Amino acid sequence: MAPKKSTKKPAASPRRRSTKPALYKAADDELISFYQQMLLIRRFEEKAGQMYGMGLIGGFCHLYIGQEAVVVGIQTALKDGDSVITGYREHGHMLVGGTDPKAVMAELTGRSGGCSSGKGGSMHMFNPEKGFYGGHGIVGAQVSLGTGLGFAAKYRKTDNVSVAYFGDGASNQGQVYESFNMAQIWDLPVVYIIENNQYAMGTSVKRASSEIELCRRGESFRIPGEQVDGMNVLAVRAAMDKAVKYCRDGKGPYILEMKTYRYRGHSMSDPAKYRSKEEVQKMRSEHDAIDQIKAVILDRGLMDEADLKAADKAIKSRVADAASYAQECPEPALSELYTNVLA
Amino acid sequence: MAIEINMPALSPTMEKGTLAKWMVKEGDTVESGDVIAEIETDKATMEVEAVDEGTITQILVAEGTEDVPVGQVIAILVEEGEEAEASPDALPEPTKPVVETKASAPADVPAQDVFVEPSAPVVAVTLADPAVPQGTEMTNLTVREALRDAMAEELRRDPDVFVMGEEVGEYQGAYKVTQGLLDEFGPDRIIDTPITEHGFAGLGAGAAFAGLKPVIEFMTFNFAMQAIDHIINSAAKSRYMSGGLVSCPIVFRGPNGAASRVGAQHSQNYAAWYANVPGLKVIAPYDAADCKGLLKAAILDPNPVVFLENELMYGESFDVPVLDDYVLPIGKARIFREGSDVTLVSYSITVGEALKAADMLAEQDISAEVIDLRTIRPLDIETVIESVKKTNRCVIAEEGWPQCSVASDISAQLMEKAFDYLDAPVTRVNSVDVPLPYADNLEKAAVVNADKIVTAVKAVCYSE
Ligand SMILES: Cc1ncc(C[n+]2csc(CCOP(=O)(O)OP(=O)(O)O)c2C)c(N)n1
Ligand SMILES: [Mg+2]
């Protein structure tokens, strides 16, 4: 692609999180749907953690508990034809992207009914039909790949966008900056979502990053960036609507830094000695994404406590069904070992 | 509804653990996310969180109990106010395969020749390492401890040695190999990096140009692909390109190869890749003594060394000689077990499978000589050839893909250098030629095991 003429305004100054963040004005049914989607992720992940403990899930298993508002706020702003890519902490992305929880859980147990036929596992789930391209285990790789998905959207002259999610830790990989530069010189429609959950395994952002406001990481590439309260689904959605519009309008890439938090260890085998219990408890009790949206729902009188309980029960039983399916489903046939290596 | 709380699996490789502490007592109510117990694994102490809400009505395993198998019921929780319908949470007993506790010696091997360690793979008729003087005192160490001791000794000896990598310091190592080093040597020498492999591999190579002795840890070698340009283009080639003016005394180390169901991107063996490169030395040890003696040798070596460990071996224990400075020669294979009918060549974790296969073959009156290559580059082909002159048959077992593998290279060299001594085609036993799948049954089918080695040996011995 030819480099564009330098008609661009000077470096957009990155917008930090404002004291009064814009909040998405959700209709009643949207609000309930946000709540249900976040709760589905939470209950699903709790069950996955339990099944890992029982030895039904093997290898690495990274839970998304605590970060639910990010993926729900982002995914609901997309339309058909948009593409999405992320790392290994992708169960939530699969669920919100419309993959049946049964297929996700059966992938976790490595069974034939899993979304990757049992060959990928927790870290490698895909649903290209719905625009979801994985599920990648190499930290940072999804950023270049997501930039390529954005390149394809522009190459085909669509107004679709690509969303590349990555962590605070991943934001230190060199290929992230190679990608930023290309995305900006070619005006690629990529929204970079930095899921800043404050830790990369046991390393806090402070210990690993010279610039801890990760929304500013695009500054020297002239990519606008914004910091968002990633525990508030309405703030996430409002910021994403703006970023998506910017990309669809052909103005180039956009960076959103989601300040969020993971409640569980990095993976199931993380002793999590690098942070205090108080820190985790404080996030859970004061900033929990699901509690926040619950409060709005109660406030607007959309549901009462009994309705909320019933909703939770319905979701729990959906997850329980997924768990039973994932255990009853047979392992892949041995002949599957040799399939899908090449077309 | 009563829910059984089971002993959880807290890592991909955990089979049992110690129930260190209960954080709740009978009668306590818990919410999902509350810490209910602390469990010690071989790697760490971990907290167990409640998944369901309710009252703990029974604690079934006392605090302090060791070796509680994964899946055992440790407590009972009753959900509050739920009707007595079948709880969706009452999952059936996990179907974990029963773990064999102790392998028994084959019946036809004289008992006094059998050397069985509780946790180490079975080793029958093992030859003492010729590098260790007879009568040397031995201590039992895990591979993990042996590696750590090697680094600690070199850090003490030479102030130019430093260790750098992701989570090597404050976290005490992603796989606890660097445990304790930060405490002893401080943050100037045990350095935590951001996730930026290409950057710190290059930084390490540059520091080595300047005469320092970096030990660069990759969390696993899968991530060294981000850094392979510096390993090959910067570290391996600088001495040659500079006509000998520039040295790069650096060690790149970390776990290599498949672990346990971590999927295609986290399970690759890179031995053949690095072994292809002139200017590098490549070491892939099997037991704890070799890990110690060869890692020390790698740090002392004036060349760039790629040191390939194996995560599944970290917790295995072996005898390690108690010597002040136990340094093994790089480039020297070891005859692990003597035999006369076939030469079994292997390295790293697969040596264990080769030894198991040798036991199984002994029961069928086939005597296998097992060679542990230990170093892949320079390759000690002489030791292999000498053995083949005696056995006239060779099977090479390697956990890794067959094409352009270490096994392929040995096979080619035997054809060139020992053709006249061969009574059967040299045969390779490699992993199945596919990316490693996640599913338990498929993963088991894909990797090399003793049975596959036995089948190959019987074919070259024309015994079936
Ligand atoms: C290239 C590479 N290096 C190291 C790892 C090991 N690793 C997996 S996840 C992780 C931490 C990533 O943290 P972050 O990007 O903040 O994402 P989070 O896990 O917090 O979602 C590390 C070091 C890897 N998978 N790939
Ligand atoms: Mg993070």
PDB file of C-alpha atoms and ligand atoms in Angstrom, chain A residues 167-169 195 197-200, ligand 2:
ATOM      1  CA  GLY A 167      -2.145  -7.388  27.764  1.00  0.00           C
ATOM      2  CA  ASP A 168      -0.024  -4.875  29.615  1.00  0.00           C
ATOM      3  CA  GLY A 169       2.815  -7.394  29.477  1.00  0.00           C
ATOM      4  CA  GLU A 195      -6.265  -5.080  28.622  1.00  0.00           C
ATOM      5  CA  ASN A 197      -5.018  -5.888  34.316  1.00  0.00           C
ATOM      6  CA  GLN A 198      -1.938  -4.490  36.124  1.00  0.00           C
ATOM      7  CA  TYR A 199       0.113  -7.679  35.972  1.00  0.00           C
ATOM      8  CA  ALA A 200       1.898  -9.784  33.429  1.00  0.00           C
TER       9      ALA A 200
HETATM   10 MG    MG C   2      -1.704  -8.317  32.251  1.00  0.00          MG
END
